Coordinates of C-alpha atoms and ligand atoms in Angstrom, one line a residue:
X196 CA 20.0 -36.0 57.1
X197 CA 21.8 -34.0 59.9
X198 CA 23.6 -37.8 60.2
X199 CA 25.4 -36.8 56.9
X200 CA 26.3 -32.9 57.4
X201 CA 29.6 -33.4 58.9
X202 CA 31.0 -35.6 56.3
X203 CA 29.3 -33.0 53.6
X204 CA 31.5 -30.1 54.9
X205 CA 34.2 -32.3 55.1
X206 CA 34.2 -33.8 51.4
X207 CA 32.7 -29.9 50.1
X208 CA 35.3 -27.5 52.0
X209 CA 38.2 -29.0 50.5
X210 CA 36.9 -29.3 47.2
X211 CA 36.2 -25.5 47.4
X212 CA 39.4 -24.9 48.2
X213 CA 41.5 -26.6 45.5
X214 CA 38.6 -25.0 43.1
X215 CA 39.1 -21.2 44.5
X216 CA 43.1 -21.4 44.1
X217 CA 42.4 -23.0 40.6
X218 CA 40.6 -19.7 39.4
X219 CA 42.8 -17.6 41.3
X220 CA 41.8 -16.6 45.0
X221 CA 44.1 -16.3 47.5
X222 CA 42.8 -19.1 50.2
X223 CA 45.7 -18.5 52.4
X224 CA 44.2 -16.4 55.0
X225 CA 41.3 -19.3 55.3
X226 CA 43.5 -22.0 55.8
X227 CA 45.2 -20.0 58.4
X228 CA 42.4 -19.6 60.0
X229 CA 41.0 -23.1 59.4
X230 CA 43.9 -24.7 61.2
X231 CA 43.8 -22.1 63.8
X232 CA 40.2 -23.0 64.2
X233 CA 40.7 -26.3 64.4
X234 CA 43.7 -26.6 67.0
X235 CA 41.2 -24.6 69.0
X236 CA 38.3 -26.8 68.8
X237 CA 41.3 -29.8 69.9
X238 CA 42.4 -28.0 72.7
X239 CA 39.0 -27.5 73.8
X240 CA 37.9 -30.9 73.2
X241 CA 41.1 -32.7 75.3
X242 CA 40.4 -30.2 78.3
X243 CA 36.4 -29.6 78.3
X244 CA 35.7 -32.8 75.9
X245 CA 36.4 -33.9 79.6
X246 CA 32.9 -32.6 80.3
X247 CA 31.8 -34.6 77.2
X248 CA 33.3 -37.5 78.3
X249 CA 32.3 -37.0 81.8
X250 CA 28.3 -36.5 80.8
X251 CA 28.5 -39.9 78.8
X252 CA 29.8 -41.9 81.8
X253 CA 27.5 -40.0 83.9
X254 CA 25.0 -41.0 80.9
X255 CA 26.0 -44.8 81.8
X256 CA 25.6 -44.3 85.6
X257 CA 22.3 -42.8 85.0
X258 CA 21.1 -46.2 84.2
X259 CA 19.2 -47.3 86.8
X260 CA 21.4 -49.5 89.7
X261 CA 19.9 -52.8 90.1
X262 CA 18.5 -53.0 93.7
X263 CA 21.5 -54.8 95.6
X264 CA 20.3 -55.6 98.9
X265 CA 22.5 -56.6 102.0
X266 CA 21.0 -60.3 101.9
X267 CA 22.8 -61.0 98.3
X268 CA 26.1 -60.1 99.7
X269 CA 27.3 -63.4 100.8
X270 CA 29.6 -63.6 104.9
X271 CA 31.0 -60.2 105.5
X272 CA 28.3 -60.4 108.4
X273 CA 30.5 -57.7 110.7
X274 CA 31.4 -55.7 108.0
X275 CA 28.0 -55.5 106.6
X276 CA 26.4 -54.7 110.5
X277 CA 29.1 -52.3 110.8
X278 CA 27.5 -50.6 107.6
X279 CA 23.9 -50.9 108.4
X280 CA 24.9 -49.4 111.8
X281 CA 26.5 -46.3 110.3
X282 CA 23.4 -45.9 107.5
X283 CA 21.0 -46.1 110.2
X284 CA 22.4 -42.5 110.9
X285 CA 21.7 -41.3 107.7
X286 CA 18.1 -42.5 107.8
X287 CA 17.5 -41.7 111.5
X288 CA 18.2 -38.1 111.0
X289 CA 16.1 -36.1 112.6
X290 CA 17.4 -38.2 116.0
X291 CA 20.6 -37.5 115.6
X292 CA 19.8 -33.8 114.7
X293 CA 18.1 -33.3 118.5
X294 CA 21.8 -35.5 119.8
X295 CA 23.5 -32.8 118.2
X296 CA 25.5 -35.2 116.2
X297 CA 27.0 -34.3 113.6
X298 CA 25.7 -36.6 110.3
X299 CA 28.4 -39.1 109.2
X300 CA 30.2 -38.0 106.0
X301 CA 32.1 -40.7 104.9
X302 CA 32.7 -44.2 105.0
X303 CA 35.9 -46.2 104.0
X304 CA 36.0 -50.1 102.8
X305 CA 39.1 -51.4 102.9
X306 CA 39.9 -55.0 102.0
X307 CA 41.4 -57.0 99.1
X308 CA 40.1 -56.8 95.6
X309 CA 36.9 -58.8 94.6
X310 CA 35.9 -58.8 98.4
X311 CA 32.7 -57.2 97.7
X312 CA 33.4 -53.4 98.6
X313 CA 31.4 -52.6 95.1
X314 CA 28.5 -54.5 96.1
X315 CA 28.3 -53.0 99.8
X316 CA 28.3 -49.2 98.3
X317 CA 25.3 -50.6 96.2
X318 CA 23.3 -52.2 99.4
X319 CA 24.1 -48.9 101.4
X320 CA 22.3 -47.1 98.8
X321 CA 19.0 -49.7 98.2
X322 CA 18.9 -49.7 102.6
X323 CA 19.0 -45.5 102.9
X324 CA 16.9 -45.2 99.4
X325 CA 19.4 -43.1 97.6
X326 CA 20.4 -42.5 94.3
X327 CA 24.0 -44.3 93.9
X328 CA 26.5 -42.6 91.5
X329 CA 30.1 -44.9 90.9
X330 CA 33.5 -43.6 89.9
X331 CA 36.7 -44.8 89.9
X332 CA 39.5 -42.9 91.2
X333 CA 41.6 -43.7 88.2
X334 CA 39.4 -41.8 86.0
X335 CA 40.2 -38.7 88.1
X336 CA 43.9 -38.8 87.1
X337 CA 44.5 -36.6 84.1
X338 CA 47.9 -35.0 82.4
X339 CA 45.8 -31.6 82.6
X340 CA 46.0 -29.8 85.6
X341 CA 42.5 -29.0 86.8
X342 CA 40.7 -31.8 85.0
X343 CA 40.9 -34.0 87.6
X344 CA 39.3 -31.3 90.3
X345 CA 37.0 -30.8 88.0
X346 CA 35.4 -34.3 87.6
X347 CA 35.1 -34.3 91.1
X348 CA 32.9 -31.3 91.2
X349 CA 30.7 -33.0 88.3
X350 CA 30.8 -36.4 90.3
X351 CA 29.0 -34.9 93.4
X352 CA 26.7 -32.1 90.8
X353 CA 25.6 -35.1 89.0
X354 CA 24.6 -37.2 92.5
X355 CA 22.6 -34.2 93.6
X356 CA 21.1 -33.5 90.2
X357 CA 20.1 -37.1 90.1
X358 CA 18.7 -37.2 93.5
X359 CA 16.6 -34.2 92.8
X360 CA 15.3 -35.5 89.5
X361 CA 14.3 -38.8 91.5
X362 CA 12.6 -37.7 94.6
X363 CA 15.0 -39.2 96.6
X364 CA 16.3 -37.3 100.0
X365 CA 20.1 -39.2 100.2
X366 CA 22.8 -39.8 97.8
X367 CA 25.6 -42.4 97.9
X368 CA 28.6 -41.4 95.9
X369 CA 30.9 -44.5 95.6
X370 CA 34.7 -44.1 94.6
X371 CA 36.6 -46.9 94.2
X372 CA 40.3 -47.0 94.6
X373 CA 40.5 -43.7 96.4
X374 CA 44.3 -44.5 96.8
X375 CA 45.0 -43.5 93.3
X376 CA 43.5 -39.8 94.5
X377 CA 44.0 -40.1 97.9
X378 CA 47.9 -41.1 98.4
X379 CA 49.7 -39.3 101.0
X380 CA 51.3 -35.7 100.0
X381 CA 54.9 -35.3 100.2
X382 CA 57.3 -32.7 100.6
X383 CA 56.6 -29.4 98.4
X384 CA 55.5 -30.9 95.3
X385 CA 52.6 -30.1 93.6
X386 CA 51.0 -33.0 92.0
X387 CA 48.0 -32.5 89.5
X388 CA 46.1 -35.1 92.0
X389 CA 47.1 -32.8 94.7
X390 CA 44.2 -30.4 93.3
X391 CA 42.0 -33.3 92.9
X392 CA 42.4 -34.3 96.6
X393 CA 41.8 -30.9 97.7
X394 CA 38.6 -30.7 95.6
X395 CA 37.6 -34.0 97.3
X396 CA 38.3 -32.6 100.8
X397 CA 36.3 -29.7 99.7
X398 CA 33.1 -31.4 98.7
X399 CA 33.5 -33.5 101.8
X400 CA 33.5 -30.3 104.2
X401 CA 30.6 -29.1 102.0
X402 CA 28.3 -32.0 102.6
X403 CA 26.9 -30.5 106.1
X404 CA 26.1 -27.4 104.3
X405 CA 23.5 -28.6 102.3
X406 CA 20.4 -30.4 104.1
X407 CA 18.7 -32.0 100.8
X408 CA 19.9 -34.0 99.3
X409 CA 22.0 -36.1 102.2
X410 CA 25.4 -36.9 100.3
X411 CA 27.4 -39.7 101.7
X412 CA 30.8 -40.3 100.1
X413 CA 31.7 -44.8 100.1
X414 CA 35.3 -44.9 99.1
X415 CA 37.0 -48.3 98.6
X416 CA 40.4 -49.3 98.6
X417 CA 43.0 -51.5 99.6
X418 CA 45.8 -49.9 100.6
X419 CA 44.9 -47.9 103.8
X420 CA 48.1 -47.5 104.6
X421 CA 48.7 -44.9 101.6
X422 CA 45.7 -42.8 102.4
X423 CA 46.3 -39.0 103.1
X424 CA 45.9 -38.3 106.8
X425 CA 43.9 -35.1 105.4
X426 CA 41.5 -37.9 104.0
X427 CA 40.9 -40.2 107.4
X428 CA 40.7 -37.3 109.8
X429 CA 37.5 -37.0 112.0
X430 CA 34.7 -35.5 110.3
X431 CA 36.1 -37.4 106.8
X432 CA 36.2 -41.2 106.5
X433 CA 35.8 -41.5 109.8
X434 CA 34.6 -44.8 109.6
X435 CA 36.5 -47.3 108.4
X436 CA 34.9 -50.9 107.7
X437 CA 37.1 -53.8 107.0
X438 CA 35.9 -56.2 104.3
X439 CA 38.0 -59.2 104.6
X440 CA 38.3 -62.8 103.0
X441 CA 35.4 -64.8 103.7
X442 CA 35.8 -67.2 106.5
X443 CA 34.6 -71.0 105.7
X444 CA 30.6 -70.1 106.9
X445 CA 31.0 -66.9 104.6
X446 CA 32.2 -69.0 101.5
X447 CA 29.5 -70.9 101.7
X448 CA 26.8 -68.3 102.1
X449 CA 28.7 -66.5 98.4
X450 CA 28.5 -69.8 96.6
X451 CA 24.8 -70.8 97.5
X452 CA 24.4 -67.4 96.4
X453 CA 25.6 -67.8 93.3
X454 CA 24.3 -71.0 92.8
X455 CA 20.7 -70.1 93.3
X456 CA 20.3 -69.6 89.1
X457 CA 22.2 -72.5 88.5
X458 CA 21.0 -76.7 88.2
X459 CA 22.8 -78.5 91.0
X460 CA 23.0 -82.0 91.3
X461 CA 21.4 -82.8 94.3
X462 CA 24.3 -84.8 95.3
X463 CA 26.4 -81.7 95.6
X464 CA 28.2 -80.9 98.9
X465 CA 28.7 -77.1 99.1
X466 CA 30.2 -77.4 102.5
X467 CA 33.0 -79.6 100.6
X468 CA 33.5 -76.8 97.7
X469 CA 33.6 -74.0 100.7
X470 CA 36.4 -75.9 102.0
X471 CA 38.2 -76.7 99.1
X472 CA 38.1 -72.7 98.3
X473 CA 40.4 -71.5 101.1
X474 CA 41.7 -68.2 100.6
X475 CA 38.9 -67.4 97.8
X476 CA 37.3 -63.9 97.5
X477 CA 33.7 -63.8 96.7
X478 CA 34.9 -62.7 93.0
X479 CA 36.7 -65.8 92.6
X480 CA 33.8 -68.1 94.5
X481 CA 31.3 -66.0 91.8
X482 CA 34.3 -68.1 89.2
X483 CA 33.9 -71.0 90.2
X484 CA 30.3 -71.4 90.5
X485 CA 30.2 -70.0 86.9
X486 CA 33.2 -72.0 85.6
X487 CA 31.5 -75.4 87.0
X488 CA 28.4 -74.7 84.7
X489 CA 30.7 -73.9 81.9
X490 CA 32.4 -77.4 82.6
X491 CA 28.7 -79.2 83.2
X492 CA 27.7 -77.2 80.1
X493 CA 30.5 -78.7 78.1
X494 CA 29.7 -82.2 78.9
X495 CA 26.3 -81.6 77.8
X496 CA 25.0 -82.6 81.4
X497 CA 21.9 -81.0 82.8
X498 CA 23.4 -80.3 86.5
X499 CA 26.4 -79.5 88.0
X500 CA 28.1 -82.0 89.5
X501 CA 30.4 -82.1 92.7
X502 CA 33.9 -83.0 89.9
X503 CA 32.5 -80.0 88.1
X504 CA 32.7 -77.9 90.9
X505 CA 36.3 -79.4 91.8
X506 CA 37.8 -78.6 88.5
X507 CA 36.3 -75.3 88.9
X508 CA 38.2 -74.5 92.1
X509 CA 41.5 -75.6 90.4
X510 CA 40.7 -73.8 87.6
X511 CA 40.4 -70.3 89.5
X512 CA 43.3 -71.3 91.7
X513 CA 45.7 -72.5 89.0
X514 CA 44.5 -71.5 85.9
X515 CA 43.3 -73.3 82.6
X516 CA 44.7 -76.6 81.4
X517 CA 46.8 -75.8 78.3
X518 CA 47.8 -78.1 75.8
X519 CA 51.9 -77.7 76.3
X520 CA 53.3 -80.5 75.4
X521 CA 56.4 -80.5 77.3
X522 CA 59.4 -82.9 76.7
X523 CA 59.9 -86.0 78.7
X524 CA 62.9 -84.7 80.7
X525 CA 61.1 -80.9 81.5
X526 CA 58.0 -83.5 82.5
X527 CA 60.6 -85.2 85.1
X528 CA 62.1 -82.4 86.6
X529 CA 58.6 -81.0 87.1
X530 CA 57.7 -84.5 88.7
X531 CA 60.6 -84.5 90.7
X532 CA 60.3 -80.9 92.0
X533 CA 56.4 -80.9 92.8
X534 CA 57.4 -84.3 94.7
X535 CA 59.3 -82.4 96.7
X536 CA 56.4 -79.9 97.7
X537 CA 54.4 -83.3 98.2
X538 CA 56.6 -85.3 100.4
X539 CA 57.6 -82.6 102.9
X540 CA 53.8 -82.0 103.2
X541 CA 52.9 -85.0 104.2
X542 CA 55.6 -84.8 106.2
X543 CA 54.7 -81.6 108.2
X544 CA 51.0 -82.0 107.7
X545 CA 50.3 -85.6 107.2
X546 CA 47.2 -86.3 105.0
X547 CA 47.4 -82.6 103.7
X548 CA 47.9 -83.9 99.7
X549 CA 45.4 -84.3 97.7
X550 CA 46.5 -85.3 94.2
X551 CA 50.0 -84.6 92.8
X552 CA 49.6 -83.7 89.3
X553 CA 51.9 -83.4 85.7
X554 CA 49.0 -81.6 83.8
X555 CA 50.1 -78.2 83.1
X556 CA 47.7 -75.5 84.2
X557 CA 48.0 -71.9 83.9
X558 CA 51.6 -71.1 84.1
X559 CA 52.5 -73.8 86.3
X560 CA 53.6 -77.4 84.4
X561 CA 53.0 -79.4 87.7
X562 CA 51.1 -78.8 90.8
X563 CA 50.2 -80.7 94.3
X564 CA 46.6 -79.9 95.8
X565 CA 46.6 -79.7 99.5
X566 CA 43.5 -80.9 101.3
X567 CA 41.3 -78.4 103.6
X568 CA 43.1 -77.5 106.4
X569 CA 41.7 -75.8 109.6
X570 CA 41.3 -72.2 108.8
X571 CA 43.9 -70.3 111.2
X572 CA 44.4 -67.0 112.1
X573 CA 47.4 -67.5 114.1
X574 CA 51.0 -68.9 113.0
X575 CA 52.8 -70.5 115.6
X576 CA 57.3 -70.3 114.9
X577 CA 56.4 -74.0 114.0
X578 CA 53.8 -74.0 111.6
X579 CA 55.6 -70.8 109.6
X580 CA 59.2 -73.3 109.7
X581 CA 57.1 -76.4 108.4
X582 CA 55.4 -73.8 105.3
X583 CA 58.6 -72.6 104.5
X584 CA 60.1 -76.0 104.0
X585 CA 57.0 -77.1 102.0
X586 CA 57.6 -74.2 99.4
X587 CA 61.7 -74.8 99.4
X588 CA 61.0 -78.5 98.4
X589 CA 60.6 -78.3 95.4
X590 CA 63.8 -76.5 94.5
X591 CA 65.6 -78.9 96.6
X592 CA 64.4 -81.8 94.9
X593 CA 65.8 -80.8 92.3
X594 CA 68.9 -80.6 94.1
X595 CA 69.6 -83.7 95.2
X596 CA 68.2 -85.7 91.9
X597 CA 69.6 -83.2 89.3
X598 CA 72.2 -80.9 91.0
X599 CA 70.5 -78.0 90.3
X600 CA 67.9 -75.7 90.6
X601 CA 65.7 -74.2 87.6
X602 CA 63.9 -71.0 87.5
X603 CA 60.5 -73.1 88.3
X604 CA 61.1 -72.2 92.1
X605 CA 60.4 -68.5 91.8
X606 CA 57.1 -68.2 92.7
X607 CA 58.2 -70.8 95.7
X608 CA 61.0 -68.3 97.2
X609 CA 59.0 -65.5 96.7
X610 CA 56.2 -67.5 99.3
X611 CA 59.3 -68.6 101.2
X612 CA 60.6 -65.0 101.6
X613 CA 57.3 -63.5 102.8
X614 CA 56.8 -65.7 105.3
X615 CA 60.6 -65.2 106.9
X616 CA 59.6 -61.3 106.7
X617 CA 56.6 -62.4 108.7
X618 CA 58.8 -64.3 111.5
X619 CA 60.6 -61.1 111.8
X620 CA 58.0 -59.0 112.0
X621 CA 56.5 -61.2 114.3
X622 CA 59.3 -61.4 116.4
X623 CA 59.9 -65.3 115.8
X624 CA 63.8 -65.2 115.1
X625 CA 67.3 -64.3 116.7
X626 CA 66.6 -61.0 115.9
X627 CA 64.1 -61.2 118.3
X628 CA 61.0 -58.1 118.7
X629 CA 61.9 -55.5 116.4
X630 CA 61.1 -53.0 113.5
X631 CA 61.9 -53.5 110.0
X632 CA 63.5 -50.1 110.3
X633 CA 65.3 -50.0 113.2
X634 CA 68.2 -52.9 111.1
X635 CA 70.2 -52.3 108.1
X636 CA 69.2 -54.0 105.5
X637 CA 72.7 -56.4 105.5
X638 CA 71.8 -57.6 108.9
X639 CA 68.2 -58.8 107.5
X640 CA 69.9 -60.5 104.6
X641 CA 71.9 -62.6 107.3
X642 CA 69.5 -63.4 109.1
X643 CA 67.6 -64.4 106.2
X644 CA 69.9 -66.5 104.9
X645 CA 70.6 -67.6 107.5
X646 CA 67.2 -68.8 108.7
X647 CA 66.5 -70.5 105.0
X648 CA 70.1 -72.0 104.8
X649 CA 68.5 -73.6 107.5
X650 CA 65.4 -74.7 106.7
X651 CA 66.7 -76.0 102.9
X652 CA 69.5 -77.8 104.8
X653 CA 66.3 -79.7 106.9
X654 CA 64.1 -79.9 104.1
X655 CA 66.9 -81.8 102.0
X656 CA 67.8 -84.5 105.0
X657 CA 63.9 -85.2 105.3
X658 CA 63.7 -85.8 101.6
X659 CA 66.7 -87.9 101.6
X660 CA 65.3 -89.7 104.7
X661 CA 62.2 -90.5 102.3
X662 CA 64.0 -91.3 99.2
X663 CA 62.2 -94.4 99.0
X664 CA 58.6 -93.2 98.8
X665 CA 60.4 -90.2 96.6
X666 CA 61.4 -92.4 94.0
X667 CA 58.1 -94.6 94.2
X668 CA 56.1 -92.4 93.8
X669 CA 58.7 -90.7 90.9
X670 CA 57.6 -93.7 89.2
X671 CA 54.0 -93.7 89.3
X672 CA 53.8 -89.7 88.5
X673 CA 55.4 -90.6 85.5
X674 CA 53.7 -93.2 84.2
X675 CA 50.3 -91.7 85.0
X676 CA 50.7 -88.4 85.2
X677 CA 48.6 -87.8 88.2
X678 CA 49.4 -89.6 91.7
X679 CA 46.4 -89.2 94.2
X680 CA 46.7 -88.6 98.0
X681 CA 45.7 -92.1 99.0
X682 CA 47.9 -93.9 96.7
X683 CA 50.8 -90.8 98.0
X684 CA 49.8 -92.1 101.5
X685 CA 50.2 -95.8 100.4
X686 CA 53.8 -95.4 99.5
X687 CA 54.7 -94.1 102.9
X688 CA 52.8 -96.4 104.4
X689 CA 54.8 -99.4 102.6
X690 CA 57.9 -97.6 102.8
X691 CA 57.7 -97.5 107.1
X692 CA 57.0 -101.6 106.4
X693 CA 60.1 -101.9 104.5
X694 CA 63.1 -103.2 106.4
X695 CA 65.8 -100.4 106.6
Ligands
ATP274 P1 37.7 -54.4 93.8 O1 38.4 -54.0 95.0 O2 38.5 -55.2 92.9 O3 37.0 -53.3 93.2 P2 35.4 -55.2 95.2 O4 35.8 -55.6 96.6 O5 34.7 -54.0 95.0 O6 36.6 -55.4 94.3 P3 33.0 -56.4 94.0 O7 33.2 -55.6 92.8 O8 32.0 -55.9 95.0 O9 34.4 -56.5 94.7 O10 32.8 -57.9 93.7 C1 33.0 -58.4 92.4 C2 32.0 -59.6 92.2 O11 32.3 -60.7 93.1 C3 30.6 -59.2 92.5 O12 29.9 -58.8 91.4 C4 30.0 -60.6 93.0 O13 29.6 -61.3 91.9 C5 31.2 -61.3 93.6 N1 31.2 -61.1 95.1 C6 32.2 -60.5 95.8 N2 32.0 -60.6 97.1 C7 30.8 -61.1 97.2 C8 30.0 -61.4 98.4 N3 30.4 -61.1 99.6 N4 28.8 -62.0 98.1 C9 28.4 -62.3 96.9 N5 29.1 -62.1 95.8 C10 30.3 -61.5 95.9

């Protein structure tokens, strides 16, 4: 029944109401003071409704974390001995107590997104036993001032309530895009998450004041770069752990991972899917292995199959087929412009193309699959030259068969101009070693232009140099819709036989 009471004095009160200035009472002073009553109970609500709001998530963190142990995080091996290292001070306590050390507070992950910064918080808090309260620091940011500071103080109340309530000694208190609380301060201003920072540094300073429970604060982010100084000073997040990309092993140690609840084939090469995924974060290698049972699915199959796994892989890197229809001349400009891409890659990097395709995924209408390449870590001036041409290509396809560009080379310039920025930065052009800072911004545009002026100018004598294969292979594309990289090979093969 008390289900019903609300909408009771709802439906009755206004009723009453209309019936006591029917017979003749003066209500006014009630409704005053019923609207006065309930503006109050609004304001409240918006600014302590906060503490509502705050017990419900901390209602849904309560739930109990699944134990997520360091050997289901696949790669990330230095990252995660880094981790253990700086855990095994937290558990080792009493050691470092008689060392005089002083415990370790805080612990930064930085790396790109879907990297597995969530899932390392979760294993530091199975390996030290702890409870493991999650927060984002988005939901710190509030219009109202103090809100913000306040959540903070809840966040860290709540992991030591919890840790009580469970018997446990240590607490891991995992925020997640600290940036968004963390950023640099500047000049006078006050910002509202200027109070929230403070709180945060607050907290953090408190930690050594209370033995039991053990608090350590895992922040994530990545953008390291924006972090308050205040924030990564000693005694802070001091330790900073870098969780990059997984390397070729790595990617194969995330997708056998995921693949463990999942038929394979037995046929199935996972080194071939590892290298196919270049430049894939465990998030998107988690895709994949659960796109390629959607697609196995689909088929009605029983296992997952190596194509499976293929279309998977385009499907996190380009996106889902779509049924566009575009019109036949779009469809040859597309041709003609991934052609372009195609061409000057086999030309830079030959046997780098895989298939050529017309099928439009995603955003794009077109696309060219490159083949594994050796991972690198190092760009020679060469290499950077020959990526740059690849990515202008396309555009200048279009140039010499239709005598102008479209806008389907955006993405292309935008690839082209960050690795120029890199050859600058790296010291790899006339500008020679430098800082972005110490030039005007007219003299990088020259040189800029200059350097792509440059490089289109080369790209567009290659492709006229290979006009035969070009307009081959123009054919084929056309016709079939999908050229692969043997039959790509084949033309340029024939074309070298061909008397000039
Ligand atoms: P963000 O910065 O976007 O918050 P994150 O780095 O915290 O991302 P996680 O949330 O830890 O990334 O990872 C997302 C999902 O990706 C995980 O739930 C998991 O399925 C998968 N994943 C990511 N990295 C790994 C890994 N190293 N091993 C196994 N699975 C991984």
């Amino acid at each position: 029944m008390p289900k019903w009471t609300k909408e009771i004095v709802i439906g009755f009160v206004p009723v009453l109401l209309i019936f006591l200035a029917y017979v003749g009472v003066n209500i006014l002073p009630v409704v005053i003071a019923l609207i006065m009553l309930g503006a109050l109970y609004a304001v409240t609500v918006m600014r302590g409704g906060i503490t509502v709001g705050a017990a419900q998530e901390r209602k849904r963190k309560k739930a109990p974390p699944a134990k997520l142990t360091f050997e289901e995080i696949g790669g990330q091996d230095s990252a995660k001995q880094e981790l253990r290292e700086a855990l095994d001070f937290m558990i080792r306590h009493e050691e470092i107590k008689k060392f005089g050390i002083r415990p370790l507070k805080g612990i930064l992950l930085t790396g790109p997104p879907g990297t597995g910064k969530t899932l390392m918080a979760k294993a530091a808090a199975s390996y030290t036993n702890a409870v493991f309260v999650a927060a984002s620091g988005s939901e710190f940011v509030e219009m109202y001032v103090g809100v913000g500071a306040s959540r903070i103080r809840d966040l860290f109340k709540d992991a030591r309530t919890r840790a009580l309530k469970e018997n446990k000694e240590n607490a891991v208190i995992f925020i997640d895009e600290i940036d968004v609380i963390g950023g640099k301060r500047e000049g006078g201003q006050q910002r509202e998450y200027d109070q929230t920072l403070n709180q945060l540094l607050t907290e953090m300073d408190g930690i050594y004041t209370s033995d039991a429970p053990r608090i350590l604060l895992i922040a994530a982010t990545n953008r390291k770069e924006m972090l308050d100084s205040a924030l990564l000073r000693p005694g802070r997040f001091d330790r900073h752990i870098q969780v990059d990309l997984p390397d070729k092993k790595g990617r194969m140690h995330i997708l056998n991972i995921h693949a463990k609840n999942k038929p394979l084939h037995p046929d199935v090469n996972m080194t071939k899917v590892a290298e196919e995924s270049y430049g894939f974060s465990g998030a998107q290698l988690e895709s994949v292995m659960n796109e390629a049972a959607i697609y196995a699915m689909r088929e009605n199959l029983s296992q997952i199959e190596q194509r499976h796994l293929s279309m998977a892989v385009d499907k996190v890197m380009l996106g889902e087929k779509t049924d566009r229809e575009s019109t036949q001349e779009e469809k040859r400009r597309v041709a003609v412009h991934e052609l372009g891409h195609a061409v000057l890659a086999e030309i830079v990097a030959p046997g780098s193309v895989n298939q050529v395709a017309l099928s439009p995924r995603g955003k794009a209408l077109g696309y060219v699959r490159h083949n594994p390449q050796e991972e690198k870590y190092l760009y020679t001036k060469a290499y950077l030259e020959g990526q740059i041409m690849i990515a202008l290509a396309g555009a200048a396809a279009e140039e010499i068969y239709y005598g102008g560009r479209s806008t389907g080379s955006s993405n292309d310039f935008e690839q082209a101009l960050n690795m120029v920025q890199t050859m600058m930065k790296s010291g790899l052009t006339s500008l020679g070693i430098m800082s972005m800072d110490m030039v005007t911004t007219e003299v990088l545009m020259k040189e800029n232009q200059m350097i792509l002026d440059d490089l289109a100018a080369r790209t567009k004598k290659l492709l006229e140099e290979h006009a035969a294969v070009f307009e081959h292979s123009l054919d084929i594309l056309l016709k079939e819709e999908r050229l692969s990289g043997d039959e790509f090979r084949c033309q340029f093969r024939d074309s070298t036989l061909l008397p000039a």
